[in-house]
Short mmCIF file of C-alpha atoms and ligand atoms in Angstrom, two decimals:
data_model
loop_
_atom_site.label_atom_id
_atom_site.label_comp_id
_atom_site.label_asym_id
_atom_site.label_seq_id
_atom_site.Cartn_x
_atom_site.Cartn_y
_atom_site.Cartn_z
CA UNK A 1 0.05 -0.05 0.04
CA UNK A 2 1.20 3.46 -0.82
CA UNK A 3 1.90 5.83 2.08
CA UNK A 4 1.08 8.92 0.03
CA UNK A 5 -0.34 11.79 2.13
CA UNK A 6 0.27 15.02 0.28
CA UNK A 7 -0.33 15.58 -3.47
CA UNK A 8 0.14 18.70 -5.67
CA UNK A 9 -1.96 19.64 -8.73
CA UNK A 10 -1.15 22.13 -11.49
CA UNK A 11 -2.55 23.23 -14.81
CA UNK A 12 -0.29 24.17 -17.76
CA UNK A 13 -0.58 25.46 -21.29
CA UNK A 14 -3.66 26.88 -22.91
CA UNK A 15 -6.78 26.41 -20.92
CA UNK A 16 -9.66 24.09 -21.85
CA UNK A 17 -13.12 23.74 -20.44
CA UNK A 18 -13.04 21.08 -17.68
CA UNK A 19 -9.84 22.02 -15.88
CA UNK A 20 -11.64 22.98 -12.73
CA UNK A 21 -13.64 19.78 -12.81
CA UNK A 22 -10.35 17.78 -12.82
CA UNK A 23 -9.01 19.85 -10.00
CA UNK A 24 -12.10 19.31 -7.91
CA UNK A 25 -12.22 15.57 -8.60
CA UNK A 26 -8.53 15.06 -7.82
CA UNK A 27 -8.61 17.23 -4.68
CA UNK A 28 -11.76 15.51 -3.32
CA UNK A 29 -10.51 12.01 -4.19
CA UNK A 30 -7.32 12.81 -2.25
CA UNK A 31 -9.13 14.43 0.74
CA UNK A 32 -11.59 11.50 0.92
CA UNK A 33 -8.60 9.20 1.29
CA UNK A 34 -7.27 11.27 4.17
CA UNK A 35 -4.60 12.95 2.09
CA UNK A 36 -3.87 16.59 1.60
CA UNK A 37 -4.09 18.33 -1.80
CA UNK A 38 -2.34 21.49 -2.86
CA UNK A 39 -2.56 23.60 -6.00
CA UNK A 40 0.52 25.08 -7.58
CA UNK A 41 -0.33 28.30 -9.30
CA UNK A 42 0.51 29.12 -12.89
CA UNK A 43 1.89 25.68 -13.86
CA UNK A 44 5.26 25.50 -12.04
CA UNK A 45 5.61 29.14 -11.10
CA UNK A 46 4.20 28.45 -7.59
CA UNK A 47 7.09 26.02 -6.92
CA UNK A 48 9.69 28.42 -8.32
CA UNK A 49 8.83 31.29 -5.93
CA UNK A 50 7.08 33.30 -8.73
CA UNK A 51 3.57 32.49 -7.55
CA UNK A 52 1.62 30.72 -4.88
CA UNK A 53 0.94 27.22 -3.56
CA UNK A 54 -2.57 26.99 -2.06
CA UNK A 55 -4.27 24.26 -0.04
CA UNK A 56 -7.08 22.67 -2.02
CA UNK A 57 -9.61 22.12 0.75
CA UNK A 58 -13.25 21.07 0.24
CA UNK A 59 -14.12 24.79 0.35
CA UNK A 60 -11.52 25.71 -2.18
CA UNK A 61 -12.89 23.27 -4.77
CA UNK A 62 -16.62 23.83 -3.98
CA UNK A 63 -18.85 24.83 -6.91
CA UNK A 64 -16.24 24.82 -9.59
CA UNK A 65 -17.11 21.83 -11.70
CA UNK A 66 -19.07 23.89 -14.25
CA UNK A 67 -16.64 26.83 -14.36
CA UNK A 68 -14.41 27.50 -17.40
CA UNK A 69 -10.72 28.56 -17.05
CA UNK A 70 -8.75 27.25 -14.01
CA UNK A 71 -8.68 28.29 -10.43
CA UNK A 72 -4.95 27.64 -10.48
CA UNK A 73 -4.10 29.90 -13.44
CA UNK A 74 -2.00 28.65 -16.30
CA UNK A 75 0.68 29.78 -18.70
CA UNK A 76 2.24 28.77 -21.98
CA UNK A 77 5.58 30.22 -20.92
CA UNK A 78 6.28 28.07 -17.88
CA UNK A 79 8.69 25.33 -19.05
CA UNK A 80 11.09 24.69 -16.04
CA UNK A 81 13.68 23.32 -18.46
CA UNK A 82 13.64 26.53 -20.43
CA UNK A 83 12.32 29.22 -18.04
CA UNK A 84 12.02 32.61 -19.61
CA UNK A 85 14.10 35.28 -17.85
CA UNK A 86 13.72 38.88 -19.05
CA UNK A 87 17.08 40.62 -19.61
CA UNK A 88 17.74 44.31 -18.96
CA UNK A 89 17.97 44.89 -22.73
CA UNK A 90 14.37 43.51 -23.14
CA UNK A 91 15.47 40.18 -24.60
CA UNK A 92 14.48 36.83 -22.98
CA UNK A 93 17.06 34.24 -21.85
CA UNK A 94 16.01 30.62 -21.24
CA UNK A 95 17.25 29.08 -18.05
CA UNK A 96 17.02 25.47 -16.88
CA UNK A 97 15.32 25.63 -13.45
CA UNK A 98 14.39 21.94 -13.27
CA UNK A 99 16.77 21.15 -10.40
CA UNK A 100 15.43 24.03 -8.36
CA UNK A 101 11.99 22.78 -9.12
CA UNK A 102 12.72 19.16 -7.99
CA UNK A 103 14.19 20.60 -4.76
CA UNK A 104 11.22 22.80 -4.08
CA UNK A 105 8.87 19.86 -4.69
CA UNK A 106 10.74 17.80 -2.18
CA UNK A 107 11.05 20.61 0.28
CA UNK A 108 7.22 20.97 0.27
CA UNK A 109 7.02 17.27 1.15
CA UNK A 110 4.85 16.43 -1.91
CA UNK A 111 4.44 12.74 -2.65
CA UNK A 112 3.11 13.10 -6.18
CA UNK A 113 2.18 15.75 -8.73
CA UNK A 114 -0.99 15.59 -10.92
CA UNK A 115 -0.07 17.65 -13.98
CA UNK A 116 -2.99 18.62 -16.11
CA UNK A 117 -1.95 19.75 -19.58
CA UNK A 118 -1.68 19.37 -23.28
CA UNK A 119 1.16 18.02 -25.38
CA UNK A 120 3.72 20.66 -24.19
CA UNK A 121 2.87 20.22 -20.55
CA UNK A 122 2.77 16.46 -20.81
CA UNK A 123 6.22 16.50 -22.48
CA UNK A 124 7.48 18.59 -19.56
CA UNK A 125 5.77 16.11 -17.18
CA UNK A 126 7.56 13.19 -18.95
CA UNK A 127 10.94 14.94 -18.57
CA UNK A 128 10.32 15.63 -14.90
CA UNK A 129 9.26 12.02 -14.44
CA UNK A 130 12.55 10.94 -16.01
CA UNK A 131 14.34 13.22 -13.49
CA UNK A 132 12.54 11.33 -10.71
CA UNK A 133 9.45 13.41 -10.02
CA UNK A 134 6.43 11.16 -9.11
CA UNK A 135 3.92 12.41 -11.58
CA UNK A 136 0.63 11.51 -13.26
CA UNK A 137 -0.54 13.42 -16.31
CA UNK A 138 -4.11 14.30 -17.27
CA UNK A 139 -4.67 15.04 -20.99
CA UNK A 140 -6.22 18.42 -21.59
CA UNK A 141 -6.71 20.28 -24.85
CA UNK A 142 -9.56 21.42 -27.09
CA UNK A 143 -7.43 20.09 -29.99
CA UNK A 144 -7.93 16.38 -29.01
CA UNK A 145 -4.43 15.72 -30.41
CA UNK A 146 -3.02 13.59 -27.57
CA UNK A 147 -2.01 10.01 -28.46
CA UNK A 148 -3.42 7.18 -26.40
CA UNK A 149 -6.71 8.73 -25.29
CA UNK A 150 -9.88 8.66 -27.34
CA UNK A 151 -10.80 12.09 -26.11
CA UNK A 152 -9.21 14.98 -24.25
CA UNK A 153 -11.54 16.97 -22.06
CA UNK A 154 -12.42 20.40 -23.53
CA UNK A 155 -12.63 19.07 -27.08
CA UNK A 156 -16.30 18.39 -27.16
CA UNK A 157 -17.16 21.78 -25.74
CA UNK A 158 -15.12 23.39 -28.51
CA UNK A 159 -16.89 21.23 -31.03
CA UNK A 160 -20.26 22.28 -29.50
CA UNK A 161 -19.35 26.00 -29.77
CA UNK A 162 -18.19 25.53 -33.36
CA UNK A 163 -21.30 23.55 -34.32
CA UNK A 164 -23.54 26.22 -32.72
CA UNK A 165 -21.76 28.89 -34.78
CA UNK A 166 -22.16 26.86 -38.06
CA UNK A 167 -25.87 26.36 -37.28
CA UNK A 168 -26.31 30.10 -36.76
CA UNK A 169 -24.39 31.00 -39.94
CA UNK A 170 -26.63 28.80 -42.11
CA UNK A 171 -29.63 31.16 -41.94
CA UNK A 172 -27.66 34.35 -42.70
CA UNK A 173 -25.63 32.61 -45.41
CA UNK A 174 -28.88 31.42 -46.98
CA UNK A 175 -30.61 34.75 -46.61
CA UNK A 176 -27.77 36.58 -48.39
CA UNK A 177 -26.75 33.83 -50.80
CA UNK A 178 -23.23 34.04 -49.51
CA UNK A 179 -20.28 31.79 -48.84
CA UNK A 180 -19.52 31.70 -45.14
CA UNK A 181 -16.19 30.37 -43.78
CA UNK A 182 -15.75 29.51 -40.11
CA UNK A 183 -12.16 29.08 -38.95
CA UNK A 184 -11.73 26.87 -35.93
CA UNK A 185 -8.72 26.02 -33.77
CA UNK A 186 -6.89 22.66 -33.53
CA UNK A 187 -3.23 23.58 -34.36
CA UNK A 188 -1.92 20.89 -36.74
CA UNK A 189 -4.93 18.67 -36.53
CA UNK A 190 -8.43 18.86 -37.90
CA UNK A 191 -10.48 17.22 -35.09
CA UNK A 192 -12.56 20.27 -34.22
CA UNK A 193 -13.11 21.17 -37.87
CA UNK A 194 -14.09 17.58 -38.80
CA UNK A 195 -16.44 16.92 -35.91
CA UNK A 196 -18.17 20.34 -35.96
CA UNK A 197 -18.28 20.39 -39.78
CA UNK A 198 -19.97 16.99 -39.97
CA UNK A 199 -22.40 17.78 -37.03
CA UNK A 200 -23.10 21.19 -38.48
CA UNK A 201 -23.59 19.81 -41.98
CA UNK A 202 -21.02 22.06 -43.56
CA UNK A 203 -20.51 21.76 -47.38
CA UNK A 204 -16.70 22.03 -47.27
CA UNK A 205 -14.38 20.95 -44.46
CA UNK A 206 -10.66 21.78 -44.71
CA UNK A 207 -8.27 20.02 -42.36
CA UNK A 208 -4.41 19.78 -42.17
CA UNK A 209 -4.55 15.97 -42.64
CA UNK A 210 -6.07 16.45 -46.20
CA UNK A 211 -4.33 19.32 -48.02
CA UNK A 212 -6.85 21.10 -50.25
CA UNK A 213 -6.85 22.58 -53.76
CA UNK A 214 -8.52 25.91 -53.96
CA UNK A 215 -9.95 24.99 -57.40
CA UNK A 216 -11.77 22.02 -55.85
CA UNK A 217 -13.18 24.14 -53.16
CA UNK A 218 -14.47 26.71 -55.64
CA UNK A 219 -15.87 23.88 -57.83
CA UNK A 220 -18.01 22.84 -54.80
CA UNK A 221 -19.38 26.36 -54.47
CA UNK A 222 -20.26 26.47 -58.21
CA UNK A 223 -21.70 22.95 -58.11
CA UNK A 224 -24.04 24.10 -55.37
CA UNK A 225 -25.00 27.13 -57.43
CA UNK A 226 -25.98 24.93 -60.31
CA UNK A 227 -28.05 22.87 -57.98
CA UNK A 228 -29.90 26.05 -56.92
CA UNK A 229 -28.15 26.12 -53.49
CA UNK A 230 -26.93 29.65 -53.61
CA UNK A 231 -25.04 29.57 -50.29
CA UNK A 232 -22.12 27.47 -48.99
CA UNK A 233 -20.89 26.80 -45.53
CA UNK A 234 -17.19 26.01 -45.00
CA UNK A 235 -15.24 25.02 -41.86
CA UNK A 236 -11.49 25.53 -42.05
CA UNK A 237 -9.14 24.22 -39.36
CA UNK A 238 -6.61 27.02 -38.57
CA UNK A 239 -3.82 24.57 -39.58
CA UNK A 240 -5.26 23.60 -42.99
CA UNK A 241 -3.12 24.30 -46.01
CA UNK A 242 -3.16 23.86 -49.79
CA UNK A 243 -1.36 21.07 -51.60
CA UNK A 244 2.25 22.24 -51.95
CA UNK A 245 1.60 25.25 -49.69
CA UNK A 246 1.75 26.01 -46.01
CA UNK A 247 -0.64 27.07 -43.24
CA UNK A 248 -1.47 30.73 -42.51
CA UNK A 249 0.26 32.16 -39.48
CA UNK A 250 -0.89 35.11 -37.41
CA UNK A 251 2.63 35.19 -36.00
CA UNK A 252 5.01 33.01 -37.94
CA UNK A 253 7.99 33.51 -35.56
CA UNK A 254 5.87 32.24 -32.60
CA UNK A 255 4.25 29.69 -34.93
CA UNK A 256 0.81 30.98 -33.94
CA UNK A 257 -1.71 29.92 -36.52
CA UNK A 258 -4.61 32.02 -37.64
CA UNK A 259 -6.09 33.89 -40.64
CA UNK A 260 -6.86 31.11 -43.14
CA UNK A 261 -10.54 32.08 -43.29
CA UNK A 262 -9.64 35.56 -44.66
CA UNK A 263 -7.21 34.18 -47.21
CA UNK A 264 -9.80 31.65 -48.40
CA UNK A 265 -12.61 34.32 -48.49
CA UNK A 266 -10.59 36.43 -50.89
CA UNK A 267 -9.59 33.57 -53.12
CA UNK A 268 -13.19 32.18 -53.24
CA UNK A 269 -14.83 35.55 -53.92
CA UNK A 270 -12.33 36.35 -56.69
CA UNK A 271 -12.72 32.96 -58.34
CA UNK A 272 -16.47 32.39 -57.98
CA UNK A 273 -17.77 35.95 -57.85
CA UNK A 274 -19.77 34.99 -54.74
CA UNK A 275 -19.95 37.36 -51.81
CA UNK A 276 -17.96 35.63 -49.12
CA UNK A 277 -17.59 36.31 -45.38
CA UNK A 278 -15.10 34.96 -42.89
CA UNK A 279 -15.38 34.29 -39.16
CA UNK A 280 -12.61 32.98 -36.94
CA UNK A 281 -14.00 31.62 -33.72
CA UNK A 282 -10.57 31.78 -31.88
CA UNK A 283 -10.61 31.68 -28.12
CA UNK A 284 -14.46 31.56 -27.94
CA UNK A 285 -13.88 27.79 -28.33
CA UNK A 286 -11.92 27.60 -25.10
CA UNK A 287 -13.96 29.89 -22.92
CA UNK A 288 -17.01 29.27 -20.76
CA UNK A 289 -18.51 26.18 -19.16
CA UNK A 290 -17.60 22.66 -20.21
CA UNK A 291 -20.54 20.68 -21.60
CA UNK A 292 -21.73 17.78 -19.53
CA UNK A 293 -19.64 15.03 -21.28
CA UNK A 294 -16.47 17.09 -20.82
CA UNK A 295 -17.26 17.52 -17.10
CA UNK A 296 -17.78 13.77 -16.87
CA UNK A 297 -14.45 12.96 -18.57
CA UNK A 298 -12.66 15.58 -16.48
CA UNK A 299 -14.09 14.23 -13.17
CA UNK A 300 -13.24 10.68 -14.19
CA UNK A 301 -9.68 11.71 -15.11
CA UNK A 302 -9.22 13.50 -11.82
CA UNK A 303 -10.38 10.57 -9.76
CA UNK A 304 -8.37 8.13 -11.90
CA UNK A 305 -5.21 10.16 -11.51
CA UNK A 306 -5.50 9.98 -7.72
CA UNK A 307 -6.15 6.25 -7.99
CA UNK A 308 -2.92 5.94 -9.96
CA UNK A 309 -1.01 7.74 -7.26
CA UNK A 310 -2.61 5.45 -4.60
CA UNK A 311 -1.55 2.34 -6.56
CA UNK A 312 1.99 3.80 -7.05
CA UNK A 313 1.43 3.84 -10.78
CA UNK A 314 3.56 6.91 -11.71
CA UNK A 315 5.10 8.30 -14.84
CA UNK A 316 1.81 7.73 -16.57
CA UNK A 317 -1.13 9.60 -18.14
CA UNK A 318 -4.80 8.79 -17.58
CA UNK A 319 -6.52 8.09 -20.90
CA UNK A 320 -10.07 7.53 -22.08
CA UNK A 321 -10.27 3.98 -23.49
CA UNK A 322 -14.01 3.39 -23.62
CA UNK A 323 -15.63 2.12 -21.57
CA UNK A 324 -12.74 2.63 -19.16
CA UNK A 325 -10.24 5.19 -18.10
CA UNK A 326 -6.82 3.56 -17.93
CA UNK A 327 -3.22 4.69 -17.48
CA UNK A 328 -0.69 4.68 -20.27
CA UNK A 329 3.09 5.53 -19.96
CA UNK A 330 3.68 9.33 -20.31
CA UNK A 331 6.47 8.51 -22.86
CA UNK A 332 3.87 6.77 -25.06
CA UNK A 333 1.41 9.64 -24.79
CA UNK A 334 3.96 12.22 -26.00
CA UNK A 335 5.58 9.94 -28.60
CA UNK A 336 3.52 11.40 -31.44
CA UNK A 337 0.59 13.64 -32.23
CA UNK A 338 -2.89 12.05 -32.62
CA UNK A 339 -4.11 13.22 -36.08
CA UNK A 340 -7.42 12.63 -37.84
CA UNK A 341 -7.22 9.27 -39.63
CA UNK A 342 -8.04 10.16 -43.29
CA UNK A 343 -9.45 6.67 -43.88
CA UNK A 344 -11.48 6.82 -40.67
CA UNK A 345 -15.20 6.53 -40.45
CA UNK A 346 -15.98 10.26 -39.74
CA UNK A 347 -14.17 11.35 -42.89
CA UNK A 348 -15.96 8.54 -44.73
CA UNK A 349 -19.27 9.74 -43.33
CA UNK A 350 -18.57 13.24 -44.48
CA UNK A 351 -17.75 12.10 -47.97
CA UNK A 352 -20.88 9.86 -48.04
CA UNK A 353 -22.95 12.89 -47.23
CA UNK A 354 -21.39 14.80 -50.19
CA UNK A 355 -19.19 17.12 -48.08
CA UNK A 356 -15.99 18.15 -49.78
CA UNK A 357 -12.48 18.20 -48.27
CA UNK A 358 -11.26 20.24 -51.21
CA UNK A 359 -9.15 17.25 -52.47
O1 F6P B 401 -3.79 24.13 -28.09
C1 F6P B 401 -4.94 24.85 -27.89
C2 F6P B 401 -5.03 26.07 -28.79
O2 F6P B 401 -6.19 26.70 -28.53
C3 F6P B 401 -4.83 25.78 -30.21
O3 F6P B 401 -6.01 25.23 -30.82
C4 F6P B 401 -4.47 27.13 -30.74
O4 F6P B 401 -3.70 27.08 -31.92
C5 F6P B 401 -3.62 27.70 -29.61
O5 F6P B 401 -3.94 26.95 -28.51
C6 F6P B 401 -3.77 29.14 -29.37
O6 F6P B 401 -2.89 29.57 -28.41
P1 F6P B 401 -3.00 30.90 -27.60
O7 F6P B 401 -3.94 30.76 -26.51
O8 F6P B 401 -1.55 31.08 -27.15
O9 F6P B 401 -3.35 32.00 -28.57
#
């Protein structure tokens, strides 16, 4: 039997709906075993003296299951192996603070860390685990691009938001006989675009896994014109790109994607002569309450992570493997990105329904 008594929980990387549900489930599962739970603020900053460590009591985690964001705060600039330190000249130097972090973790007497994060945070968790930190990862991201888990929490909420937007755009597209392009997130994967596009009955879905040809996209618009359907709804993943081309970056240096819907709108209106409008949903997809299934996954993940700690199963990530939640090695989870299978049944369903991928 494990002698664990004190666990820490943190949230790293971009937020996703459901983070607070994981925090609550992990904290309560620990408390109900007679353990103590603590929250490290802003990923690892709380352990590096740049933020707080707070006790996660019953009161602290009360009434948070349905809340978006994270009560612990998060950052995309908190890698302890490459910690950003501002220099007097305004530049940033990267410093390895992982030894300091390990020492702080021990000094606080933590027996395990539950690290809730996406691919970047899980990679950090894997490195810390290799350094000897007792750690369990929980897969979070609206992108759904983590290997080894059928779903990450937050993804279905993003799909819901995108589908709702597509539904709403149908009536205005039809009224004005326009082409409407919705840009959704997902980084280098097309999970959100595919799921929301199929659920929202889009006419064209563009995803990074299937590079498109703009001529084929325009042909679909014109084909609909000929059929008397004078409007077209398109969903473009932010990371989609044309055959032989590359994705559109909002900030190329920082590799921040964004802007494909505007580029497509111009090309499509020039080629087809159709009035075209573009809408990027951006961070709307990450904000607000998690839908019920995301809450459920998040709560299951939080409880399962504590169960792993209790069993001494460390260096792992909890993963949804229906009908169960199981643990897989962190190294396996970060070994590659989970991309949309182009020969999978959702793509096949879209094609069967006459949707175009622009290929
Ligand atoms: O990984 C989640 C995600 O929302 C991606 O879909 C998107 O490309 C990125 O984060 C946006 O990051 P930021 O919040 O830094 O703008």
